[in-house]
Amino acid sequence: MNCWEKKIIDAFISRYMAVAPRDEAAGTFRNSMRLRSVSIFPDFDQAVPDEKESYLEAAEALERKGLIRLSWEKREKGERLKTINCVNMEKLFEHLGMLEPRRKADLIRLLFRNKLTDLERGAEAGARAAEDLSVKNTIAFLRYLAEQFSSREVKWDMDLKAAEDFANLLDVFLNPGRSRSMTTRALSVSLYNDSKRMENILDLFGPALSQAQKQGIPLPDFSFLERSFPETLISGRIRLEYLNGRLPPLVNAAGLILGLPAESLKEIRSVRTMSGGETPSVLTVENKETFYALGDPLNYGSGGKARYDCFLYIGGYPNKAAATLIRILAASGFRFFHAGDLDPDGILILQNIMDIAGRPVSPLRMDAPTFDRHLPLARPLNKVMLHQILKIRKDTRDIPELSALIRRIEETGKGVEQEIIDYR
């Protein structure tokens, strides 16, 4: 198959993959499809003669194979194509060694149905499903796949082997102990003898997971397969109290900088200050360099920094760890202050912190006087960066310091990076 033959076939398959789910939902079956030649080769008129000839020869070769029919412009037969018609899409898929999406979906549903039957026959699985939420959700999701998996979830490179591999992955949730103390890639090797196969399988079945979620189907918790380990930093003389009081609090009497991963924060109930004040405060800091300058315990008593009980590193838009700690601090009664870049994204990060905390956040040195003082060192913002201003809500704009700052950013088209600001 030459280049133009592949492009013509790919154009039909791409269009078919887009409309087949809609037809299936409407209860219709479309086995023929017509495309305008210009949609496949839009630059035909400007192309060099050799390229035109290659395209037409490829179309005629596919016609001789019985895969398509050609319709020529009047008076230009053999020179300019009008439309290309595929009268049998199933045959076109067969030519590529592929199953038509609906046929493929039928076989995949059958595979999941057989898997579900095997599980339901097992008394052990049934007993565990009654008491283990992970097992129960996995079986509910498998039942959904067995009944409702359709061509809308079928991707080009999805085959029955991929469905079998996905079913093997679901076995992990039926036997949780199997995956303990294993990295995602090690588990992938254990299941498939391929360290990247699991990522590929999750990508292939992403649409099925999305559809199930939209319909309120319980899903297995795939989060443990994510190769992402968000962490954040906090400093201050604080103590972290565990859920249910099972353990003594984690006390940071020296106010050192602590690194906390999202996984550990699942066990934290609240944050308290060593001073025991009724209205503790936290300064969230956007950039790491500034956080280390402000959060250093040797500096707590100097200047305005003494007003904050702890300092939290945000690192831009809060990751899962930072967001979790923001919620814990909010629930623990902390007042929020924020220091960030003096640009649209810096303001949007403050807005994001307000949304996560569910309470007001006061800006620190995010104001017009600080902006003007550093204007000679400000950086120009491109149109994309300036367009971010449109995402700033009215309640954020109404904060006096930010209202004036936004005006100066719009007037100058510039932004000031936090790292050059003196917070003393």
Short mmCIF file of C-alpha atoms in Angstrom, two decimals:
data_model
loop_
_atom_site.label_atom_id
_atom_site.label_comp_id
_atom_site.label_asym_id
_atom_site.label_seq_id
_atom_site.Cartn_x
_atom_site.Cartn_y
_atom_site.Cartn_z
CA MET A 1 0.00 0.00 0.00
CA ASN A 2 1.56 3.29 -1.09
CA CYS A 3 1.30 6.64 0.69
CA TRP A 4 -1.78 7.94 -1.15
CA GLU A 5 -3.66 4.65 -0.86
CA LYS A 6 -3.11 4.82 2.91
CA LYS A 7 -4.25 8.46 3.07
CA ILE A 8 -7.46 7.68 1.17
CA ILE A 9 -8.27 4.67 3.35
CA ASP A 10 -7.39 6.56 6.55
CA ALA A 11 -9.76 9.38 5.51
CA PHE A 12 -12.66 6.92 5.20
CA ILE A 13 -11.84 5.13 8.47
CA SER A 14 -11.41 8.39 10.38
CA ARG A 15 -14.79 9.66 9.15
CA TYR A 16 -16.44 6.32 9.86
CA MET A 17 -15.04 6.15 13.40
CA ALA A 18 -16.57 9.60 14.01
CA VAL A 19 -20.10 8.79 12.77
CA ALA A 20 -20.50 5.08 13.64
CA PRO A 21 -21.23 5.68 17.36
CA ARG A 22 -23.93 8.22 16.45
CA ASP A 23 -25.48 5.81 13.95
CA GLU A 24 -25.31 2.99 16.49
CA ALA A 25 -27.08 5.12 19.10
CA ALA A 26 -29.80 5.91 16.53
CA GLY A 27 -30.18 2.22 15.73
CA THR A 28 -29.00 2.60 12.12
CA PHE A 29 -26.23 0.86 10.19
CA ARG A 30 -24.13 2.69 7.64
CA ASN A 31 -21.96 0.41 5.52
CA SER A 32 -21.30 2.86 2.70
CA MET A 33 -19.69 6.28 2.80
CA ARG A 34 -18.94 9.01 0.28
CA LEU A 35 -16.20 11.63 0.59
CA ARG A 36 -15.46 14.60 -1.62
CA SER A 37 -12.07 14.32 -3.24
CA VAL A 38 -11.18 17.84 -2.10
CA SER A 39 -11.58 16.75 1.56
CA ILE A 40 -8.84 14.15 1.04
CA PHE A 41 -6.52 16.24 -1.16
CA PRO A 42 -7.46 19.92 -0.58
CA ASP A 43 -4.37 21.26 -2.41
CA PHE A 44 -4.90 19.20 -5.55
CA ASP A 45 -5.06 22.22 -7.89
CA GLN A 46 -1.78 23.66 -6.57
CA ALA A 47 0.06 20.34 -6.46
CA VAL A 48 2.84 19.41 -8.91
CA PRO A 49 1.79 17.06 -11.76
CA ASP A 50 3.63 14.05 -10.28
CA GLU A 51 1.77 14.37 -6.96
CA LYS A 52 -1.58 14.68 -8.75
CA GLU A 53 -0.80 11.59 -10.80
CA SER A 54 0.22 9.61 -7.70
CA TYR A 55 -3.07 10.49 -6.02
CA LEU A 56 -5.22 9.53 -9.01
CA GLU A 57 -3.28 6.30 -9.59
CA ALA A 58 -3.75 5.32 -5.93
CA ALA A 59 -7.50 5.98 -6.15
CA GLU A 60 -7.78 3.89 -9.32
CA ALA A 61 -5.76 1.06 -7.73
CA LEU A 62 -8.18 0.94 -4.78
CA GLU A 63 -11.08 0.92 -7.23
CA ARG A 64 -9.61 -2.08 -9.05
CA LYS A 65 -9.43 -3.89 -5.69
CA GLY A 66 -13.15 -3.32 -5.30
CA LEU A 67 -12.75 -1.13 -2.21
CA ILE A 68 -14.03 2.18 -3.60
CA ARG A 69 -15.85 3.69 -6.60
CA LEU A 70 -14.74 6.90 -8.26
CA SER A 71 -16.90 9.70 -9.59
CA TRP A 72 -15.16 12.08 -12.00
CA GLU A 73 -15.82 15.72 -12.80
CA LYS A 74 -17.70 16.11 -16.07
CA ARG A 75 -15.47 16.51 -19.15
CA GLU A 76 -12.42 15.71 -17.05
CA LYS A 77 -12.70 11.95 -16.62
CA GLY A 78 -9.34 10.57 -15.64
CA GLU A 79 -8.09 14.04 -14.67
CA ARG A 80 -10.11 15.36 -11.72
CA LEU A 81 -12.01 13.36 -9.13
CA LYS A 82 -15.32 14.64 -7.76
CA THR A 83 -16.16 12.09 -5.08
CA ILE A 84 -14.91 8.75 -3.79
CA ASN A 85 -17.48 6.24 -2.58
CA CYS A 86 -16.84 3.23 -0.36
CA VAL A 87 -19.79 0.86 -0.76
CA ASN A 88 -18.64 -1.65 1.86
CA MET A 89 -16.86 -0.26 4.92
CA GLU A 90 -16.59 -3.70 6.49
CA LYS A 91 -14.57 -4.82 3.49
CA LEU A 92 -12.32 -1.79 3.87
CA PHE A 93 -11.62 -2.72 7.51
CA GLU A 94 -10.96 -6.32 6.46
CA HIS A 95 -8.44 -5.05 3.88
CA LEU A 96 -6.49 -3.54 6.81
CA GLY A 97 -6.83 -6.69 8.89
CA MET A 98 -9.21 -4.92 11.29
CA LEU A 99 -12.72 -5.58 12.54
CA GLU A 100 -15.48 -3.04 11.89
CA PRO A 101 -15.97 -1.12 15.21
CA ARG A 102 -19.45 -2.47 15.99
CA ARG A 103 -18.35 -6.05 15.34
CA LYS A 104 -15.32 -5.42 17.52
CA ALA A 105 -17.50 -3.97 20.29
CA ASP A 106 -19.75 -7.08 20.12
CA LEU A 107 -16.78 -9.39 20.66
CA ILE A 108 -15.34 -7.23 23.45
CA ARG A 109 -18.70 -7.24 25.26
CA LEU A 110 -18.76 -11.02 24.96
CA LEU A 111 -15.26 -11.25 26.41
CA PHE A 112 -16.27 -9.13 29.41
CA ARG A 113 -19.50 -11.09 29.79
CA ASN A 114 -17.56 -14.34 30.02
CA LYS A 115 -15.20 -12.76 32.53
CA LEU A 116 -18.14 -11.59 34.63
CA THR A 117 -19.75 -15.03 34.51
CA ASP A 118 -16.55 -16.65 35.75
CA LEU A 119 -16.40 -14.18 38.64
CA GLU A 120 -20.03 -14.57 39.63
CA ARG A 121 -19.62 -18.33 39.70
CA GLY A 122 -16.82 -17.97 42.23
CA ALA A 123 -18.23 -18.04 45.73
CA GLU A 124 -15.08 -16.39 47.07
CA ALA A 125 -15.40 -13.39 44.77
CA GLY A 126 -19.07 -13.05 45.68
CA ALA A 127 -18.30 -13.11 49.38
CA ARG A 128 -15.55 -10.53 49.04
CA ALA A 129 -17.78 -8.30 46.90
CA ALA A 130 -20.23 -8.07 49.76
CA GLU A 131 -17.61 -6.68 52.15
CA ASP A 132 -14.86 -5.19 49.95
CA LEU A 133 -15.78 -1.92 48.21
CA SER A 134 -12.93 -2.27 45.70
CA VAL A 135 -14.14 -5.72 44.63
CA LYS A 136 -17.76 -4.57 44.55
CA ASN A 137 -16.94 -1.57 42.32
CA THR A 138 -14.81 -3.70 40.01
CA ILE A 139 -17.62 -6.19 39.46
CA ALA A 140 -20.14 -3.37 38.88
CA PHE A 141 -17.82 -1.80 36.30
CA LEU A 142 -17.26 -5.16 34.61
CA ARG A 143 -21.02 -5.66 34.40
CA TYR A 144 -21.32 -2.24 32.74
CA LEU A 145 -18.67 -3.21 30.17
CA ALA A 146 -20.40 -6.53 29.49
CA GLU A 147 -23.72 -4.80 28.82
CA GLN A 148 -22.99 -1.35 27.39
CA PHE A 149 -19.51 -1.25 25.84
CA SER A 150 -20.10 0.14 22.33
CA SER A 151 -18.30 1.35 19.22
CA ARG A 152 -18.00 4.85 20.69
CA GLU A 153 -15.32 3.49 23.04
CA VAL A 154 -13.46 1.59 20.32
CA LYS A 155 -10.15 3.09 19.20
CA TRP A 156 -8.29 2.23 16.01
CA ASP A 157 -5.61 0.20 17.74
CA MET A 158 -7.93 -1.53 20.18
CA ASP A 159 -8.24 -5.28 19.60
CA LEU A 160 -9.41 -8.33 21.53
CA LYS A 161 -5.93 -8.76 23.01
CA ALA A 162 -6.21 -5.26 24.48
CA ALA A 163 -9.59 -6.17 26.01
CA GLU A 164 -8.07 -9.34 27.51
CA ASP A 165 -5.22 -7.29 28.95
CA PHE A 166 -7.68 -4.80 30.45
CA ALA A 167 -9.61 -7.69 32.03
CA ASN A 168 -6.32 -8.93 33.54
CA LEU A 169 -5.77 -5.46 34.99
CA LEU A 170 -9.21 -5.60 36.63
CA ASP A 171 -8.07 -8.82 38.35
CA VAL A 172 -5.68 -6.65 40.37
CA PHE A 173 -8.66 -4.99 42.07
CA LEU A 174 -10.17 -8.38 42.85
CA ASN A 175 -6.89 -9.44 44.49
CA PRO A 176 -5.53 -6.22 46.09
CA GLY A 177 -2.60 -7.93 47.74
CA ARG A 178 -1.17 -8.75 44.35
CA SER A 179 -0.12 -5.14 43.68
CA ARG A 180 1.23 -4.16 47.08
CA SER A 181 4.82 -2.88 47.21
CA MET A 182 5.02 -2.72 43.41
CA THR A 183 5.61 0.21 41.13
CA THR A 184 3.25 0.69 38.21
CA ARG A 185 5.88 -0.40 35.71
CA ALA A 186 6.80 -3.46 37.79
CA LEU A 187 3.12 -4.43 37.89
CA SER A 188 2.95 -3.95 34.12
CA VAL A 189 5.87 -6.34 33.69
CA SER A 190 4.20 -8.82 36.05
CA LEU A 191 0.96 -8.75 34.06
CA TYR A 192 2.19 -8.32 30.49
CA ASN A 193 5.97 -8.73 30.48
CA ASP A 194 6.03 -5.18 29.11
CA SER A 195 6.80 -2.16 31.31
CA LYS A 196 4.75 0.28 29.20
CA ARG A 197 1.76 -1.93 28.32
CA MET A 198 -0.36 -0.84 31.29
CA GLU A 199 -0.12 2.83 30.30
CA ASN A 200 -1.20 1.93 26.78
CA ILE A 201 -4.13 -0.16 28.03
CA LEU A 202 -5.37 2.63 30.32
CA ASP A 203 -5.20 5.07 27.41
CA LEU A 204 -7.15 2.71 25.12
CA PHE A 205 -9.93 2.23 27.66
CA GLY A 206 -10.01 5.85 28.82
CA PRO A 207 -13.24 6.57 26.82
CA ALA A 208 -14.95 3.56 28.43
CA LEU A 209 -13.98 4.82 31.89
CA SER A 210 -15.29 8.30 31.04
CA GLN A 211 -18.61 6.97 29.75
CA ALA A 212 -19.09 4.80 32.83
CA GLN A 213 -18.31 7.74 35.12
CA LYS A 214 -20.85 9.95 33.31
CA GLN A 215 -23.49 7.30 33.92
CA GLY A 216 -22.67 7.06 37.62
CA ILE A 217 -21.17 3.57 37.43
CA PRO A 218 -18.83 2.77 40.36
CA LEU A 219 -15.24 2.51 39.15
CA PRO A 220 -12.18 0.77 40.52
CA ASP A 221 -9.72 3.25 42.01
CA PHE A 222 -7.03 3.52 39.35
CA SER A 223 -5.23 6.33 41.20
CA PHE A 224 -2.60 3.95 42.60
CA LEU A 225 -1.45 3.34 39.00
CA GLU A 226 -0.64 7.01 38.42
CA ARG A 227 3.07 7.63 38.03
CA SER A 228 2.74 10.93 39.85
CA PHE A 229 3.82 11.62 43.41
CA PRO A 230 2.77 15.18 44.35
CA GLU A 231 4.46 16.74 47.36
CA THR A 232 4.45 20.11 49.05
CA LEU A 233 6.53 21.96 51.66
CA ILE A 234 5.43 23.63 54.88
CA SER A 235 7.34 25.35 57.66
CA GLY A 236 6.39 26.83 61.00
CA ARG A 237 6.06 25.88 64.63
CA ILE A 238 3.07 23.63 64.15
CA ARG A 239 1.81 20.17 65.01
CA LEU A 240 0.03 17.86 62.60
CA GLU A 241 -2.76 15.82 64.17
CA TYR A 242 -3.64 12.41 62.77
CA LEU A 243 -7.09 11.06 61.97
CA ASN A 244 -8.96 9.43 64.84
CA GLY A 245 -6.13 10.37 67.21
CA ARG A 246 -4.51 6.98 66.60
CA LEU A 247 -1.01 8.39 66.93
CA PRO A 248 0.64 11.27 68.83
CA PRO A 249 0.78 14.50 66.78
CA LEU A 250 3.75 15.16 64.53
CA VAL A 251 5.35 18.15 66.27
CA ASN A 252 7.58 20.59 64.37
CA ALA A 253 8.83 22.49 67.42
CA ALA A 254 11.81 24.02 65.58
CA GLY A 255 9.67 25.27 62.69
CA LEU A 256 11.76 23.39 60.14
CA ILE A 257 10.80 23.04 56.48
CA LEU A 258 8.93 19.74 56.09
CA GLY A 259 8.24 17.85 52.88
CA LEU A 260 4.79 16.23 52.82
CA PRO A 261 3.58 13.90 50.03
CA ALA A 262 -0.12 13.66 49.17
CA GLU A 263 -0.14 10.05 50.34
CA SER A 264 0.86 11.03 53.90
CA LEU A 265 -1.60 13.93 54.02
CA LYS A 266 -4.47 11.44 53.73
CA GLU A 267 -3.79 10.62 57.39
CA ILE A 268 -3.74 14.23 58.66
CA ARG A 269 -6.86 15.63 60.33
CA SER A 270 -5.78 19.12 61.37
CA VAL A 271 -2.92 21.56 61.84
CA ARG A 272 -2.40 23.44 65.10
CA THR A 273 0.13 26.10 66.06
CA MET A 274 2.52 25.66 68.96
CA SER A 275 1.39 29.02 70.33
CA GLY A 276 -2.22 27.86 70.41
CA GLY A 277 -3.54 31.16 69.00
CA GLU A 278 -7.21 31.36 68.10
CA THR A 279 -6.67 32.93 64.67
CA PRO A 280 -3.57 31.31 63.17
CA SER A 281 -2.36 32.48 59.75
CA VAL A 282 -0.62 30.86 56.80
CA LEU A 283 1.27 32.53 53.98
CA THR A 284 1.08 30.51 50.78
CA VAL A 285 4.03 31.17 48.47
CA GLU A 286 3.99 30.56 44.73
CA ASN A 287 7.68 30.06 43.95
CA LYS A 288 10.17 27.78 45.68
CA GLU A 289 13.07 30.24 45.93
CA THR A 290 10.87 32.77 47.70
CA PHE A 291 9.39 30.08 49.94
CA TYR A 292 12.85 29.08 51.18
CA ALA A 293 13.68 32.75 51.84
CA LEU A 294 10.45 33.42 53.75
CA GLY A 295 9.95 30.01 55.36
CA ASP A 296 13.44 29.72 56.87
CA PRO A 297 12.86 29.28 60.64
CA LEU A 298 15.79 31.64 61.38
CA ASN A 299 13.75 34.48 59.88
CA TYR A 300 10.49 34.04 61.76
CA GLY A 301 11.05 36.92 64.11
CA SER A 302 12.23 39.40 61.48
CA GLY A 303 10.11 42.08 59.86
CA GLY A 304 6.57 41.32 58.75
CA LYS A 305 7.22 37.58 58.62
CA ALA A 306 6.47 37.29 62.34
CA ARG A 307 2.77 37.77 61.61
CA TYR A 308 2.48 34.31 59.95
CA ASP A 309 2.34 31.06 61.91
CA CYS A 310 3.38 28.91 58.95
CA PHE A 311 4.42 29.07 55.32
CA LEU A 312 3.11 26.76 52.58
CA TYR A 313 4.82 26.22 49.23
CA ILE A 314 2.30 26.19 46.36
CA GLY A 315 4.54 25.78 43.30
CA GLY A 316 2.15 27.43 40.85
CA TYR A 317 -1.37 26.07 40.65
CA PRO A 318 -1.65 23.80 43.72
CA ASN A 319 -1.00 20.12 43.09
CA LYS A 320 -2.92 17.40 44.93
CA ALA A 321 -0.67 17.59 48.01
CA ALA A 322 -0.80 21.38 48.29
CA ALA A 323 -4.56 21.42 47.69
CA THR A 324 -5.11 18.80 50.41
CA LEU A 325 -3.06 20.79 52.91
CA ILE A 326 -4.90 24.00 52.01
CA ARG A 327 -8.19 22.28 52.87
CA ILE A 328 -6.79 20.95 56.14
CA LEU A 329 -5.51 24.42 57.11
CA ALA A 330 -8.87 25.97 56.22
CA ALA A 331 -10.72 23.39 58.31
CA SER A 332 -8.26 24.13 61.13
CA GLY A 333 -9.31 27.79 61.18
CA PHE A 334 -6.28 29.41 59.50
CA ARG A 335 -6.48 32.83 57.85
CA PHE A 336 -4.90 32.85 54.37
CA PHE A 337 -2.39 35.24 52.83
CA HIS A 338 -0.68 34.72 49.49
CA ALA A 339 2.52 35.94 47.85
CA GLY A 340 2.92 35.27 44.14
CA ASP A 341 3.91 36.64 40.75
CA LEU A 342 2.46 40.00 39.78
CA ASP A 343 0.94 38.80 36.51
CA PRO A 344 -2.41 37.29 35.40
CA ASP A 345 -1.42 33.72 36.29
CA GLY A 346 -0.18 34.83 39.72
CA ILE A 347 -3.59 36.38 40.41
CA LEU A 348 -5.39 33.29 39.08
CA ILE A 349 -3.35 31.11 41.43
CA LEU A 350 -4.54 33.24 44.37
CA GLN A 351 -8.10 32.84 43.03
CA ASN A 352 -7.58 29.07 42.85
CA ILE A 353 -6.42 29.01 46.49
CA MET A 354 -9.57 30.87 47.49
CA ASP A 355 -11.67 28.26 45.72
CA ILE A 356 -9.87 25.36 47.42
CA ALA A 357 -9.88 26.96 50.88
CA GLY A 358 -13.44 28.22 50.58
CA ARG A 359 -12.46 31.46 52.28
CA PRO A 360 -10.86 34.86 51.47
CA VAL A 361 -7.15 35.09 50.68
CA SER A 362 -5.30 38.37 51.25
CA PRO A 363 -2.49 39.25 48.80
CA LEU A 364 0.98 40.12 50.12
CA ARG A 365 2.90 42.67 48.00
CA MET A 366 0.62 41.88 45.07
CA ASP A 367 -0.35 45.50 44.50
CA ALA A 368 0.24 48.46 42.21
CA PRO A 369 2.97 50.16 44.34
CA THR A 370 5.07 46.97 44.39
CA PHE A 371 4.48 46.54 40.65
CA ASP A 372 5.56 50.10 39.85
CA ARG A 373 8.63 49.81 42.08
CA HIS A 374 9.81 46.80 40.07
CA LEU A 375 8.54 47.96 36.66
CA PRO A 376 12.05 48.60 35.24
CA LEU A 377 12.76 44.87 35.75
CA ALA A 378 9.34 43.64 34.63
CA ARG A 379 9.01 41.20 31.72
CA PRO A 380 6.71 41.73 28.71
CA LEU A 381 3.67 39.46 28.55
CA ASN A 382 2.52 37.93 25.27
CA LYS A 383 -1.11 37.93 24.10
CA VAL A 384 -1.78 34.48 25.54
CA MET A 385 -0.55 35.54 28.98
CA LEU A 386 -2.57 38.78 28.90
CA HIS A 387 -5.66 36.89 27.74
CA GLN A 388 -5.60 35.08 31.09
CA ILE A 389 -6.93 38.29 32.67
CA LEU A 390 -10.36 37.40 31.28
CA LYS A 391 -10.44 34.39 33.66
CA ILE A 392 -10.15 36.59 36.75
CA ARG A 393 -13.58 36.69 38.41
CA LYS A 394 -15.31 39.77 39.79
CA ASP A 395 -14.90 38.68 43.42
CA THR A 396 -11.13 38.47 42.85
CA ARG A 397 -11.02 41.79 40.99
CA ASP A 398 -12.88 43.41 43.88
CA ILE A 399 -9.93 42.80 46.23
CA PRO A 400 -8.53 46.40 46.37
CA GLU A 401 -4.84 45.50 45.97
CA LEU A 402 -5.57 43.22 43.00
CA SER A 403 -7.95 45.64 41.30
CA ALA A 404 -5.23 48.30 41.02
CA LEU A 405 -2.60 45.70 40.09
CA ILE A 406 -4.72 44.36 37.21
CA ARG A 407 -5.09 47.87 35.81
CA ARG A 408 -1.31 48.37 35.81
CA ILE A 409 -0.73 45.00 34.11
CA GLU A 410 -3.26 45.90 31.40
CA GLU A 411 -1.77 49.39 30.94
CA THR A 412 1.85 48.21 30.65
CA GLY A 413 1.46 44.70 29.22
CA LYS A 414 4.09 43.55 31.71
CA GLY A 415 4.44 41.27 34.74
CA VAL A 416 6.77 41.08 37.72
CA GLU A 417 8.26 37.78 38.87
CA GLN A 418 8.00 37.07 42.58
CA GLU A 419 11.67 36.17 42.97
CA ILE A 420 12.83 39.78 42.47
CA ILE A 421 10.54 41.20 45.19
CA ASP A 422 12.01 42.20 48.56
CA TYR A 423 9.56 41.12 51.28
CA ARG A 424 11.49 42.61 54.21
#
